[in-house]
Amino acid sequence: MLLPQADIDNFVKIINNNQSFVLTCHTNPDGDALGSTLALCKALNNIGKSATVITPDLAPSFYSWMPGFKTLHTYERETEDCDKLIDAADAILIMDYNDLKRVKTLGEKITSVAHKHLIMIDHHLDPLIDPEVKFSYPEASATCELVYNILKAAQLTNAIDVEVAQNIYTGIITDTGGLSYNSSTPDLYLTVAELLRIGIDKPAIHEKIFNNKTIRRLKLLGYTLSHKLHRIEKYPLAIMTLNAKELEQYNYNTGDTEGFVNYPLQVKDVIATAFIMERPDGVKISMRSKGEFPVNDFLAQQFNGGGHKNAAGANFNGPLEEAVERYTQNIVPYYAKWLKAQTK
Ligand code: 5GP
Ligand code: MN
């Protein structure tokens, strides 16, 4: 991965000339958000810097095995302490997101300290933040892949210990579904090879990522697939929903439904699917697709959302039924129009 030397130089200058760093990631943090922030945090610690990771909301407990997880601060829960950390920091890192809307109230705090050094490391399309140093590479499989390449280009490989490598690998694996999608560049495998050489325990990480579920979570998946998955008749489209009552029945914890959205793509011919669920703070829509069907564009048009071509999300302020109706009424015409444009 070729990173402009000027950006690397600016990054190195900020690291060298400053002492304290706050690293932030998006709400409902996934393996890449946690992996990239925790990896870079530990790497900074390893070169004698003070660094802290702040997540906007609580990180799912099934990632508690990730090195450094216990050191995470949650903005929503410890706002005052987090504000102090941010006020005391010399530089703020914006990682695995590119829109301050993705970090809830933490976004307002970051805006209020925008005079500090701001560094973005991210792989989402169309950034809406303009920081001092911007590593924005939608072609990267994961923010973690960028972190590795930035540290390498900054000649900080000595800061990459096994824990850093483990977190980087975790983000790559979770953001690519175990190297299944967004993972076709040869460079990525060179990075993976280097992480293996550093000494990560690949089987152990896979075991913790994929075989770490509670029986409650598996039963919620079973219920969702058998009762709540619908194919939109005559179209290669699907939808799955879960309301608050159903989630309560299965004693839902944050992150329990992570990955559910992917299942309908296993159906032959289905190329796009949505998973719409009720959350205490509103309705969350996730979409996934195969090939060229751009779910980010659909969600941007209909729900002011965004993300990647094959994986996107949005929030909806209104009843679940209304979100479901808006999806079902608009996805078919959108698909028809898209198909027509494809066959031209
Ligand atoms: P997920 O469905 O896993 O929550 O999100 C899939 C992708 O869409 C992620 O890469 C995420 O950054 C993006 N995304 C999720 N929710 C939102 C949202 O509300 N707004 C925007 N712009 N992007 C989102
Ligand atoms: Mn990511």
CSV table of N, CA and C and ligand atoms in Angstrom, one decimal, residues 30 32 96 123-124 142-143 175, ligand 2:
chain,number,residue,atom,x,y,z
A,30,ASP,N,-16.9,-2.3,16.3
A,30,ASP,CA,-16.7,-3.7,15.8
A,30,ASP,C,-15.3,-4.0,16.0
A,32,ASP,N,-12.8,-4.1,13.9
A,32,ASP,CA,-11.9,-3.2,13.3
A,32,ASP,C,-11.7,-1.9,14.1
A,96,ASP,N,-11.5,4.6,11.9
A,96,ASP,CA,-12.6,3.7,11.4
A,96,ASP,C,-13.9,4.5,11.3
A,123,HIS,N,-11.2,3.9,6.4
A,123,HIS,CA,-11.4,3.3,5.0
A,123,HIS,C,-12.9,3.4,4.5
A,124,HIS,N,-13.6,4.4,5.0
A,124,HIS,CA,-15.0,4.6,4.5
A,124,HIS,C,-15.0,5.7,3.4
A,142,ALA,N,-9.5,-2.9,5.9
A,142,ALA,CA,-9.8,-2.6,7.3
A,142,ALA,C,-9.0,-1.4,7.7
A,143,THR,N,-9.5,-0.6,8.7
A,143,THR,CA,-8.6,0.4,9.2
A,143,THR,C,-7.4,-0.2,9.8
A,175,ASP,N,-13.5,-7.4,9.6
A,175,ASP,CA,-14.0,-6.6,8.5
A,175,ASP,C,-14.0,-7.3,7.2
B,2,MN,MN,-13.6,-0.9,9.5
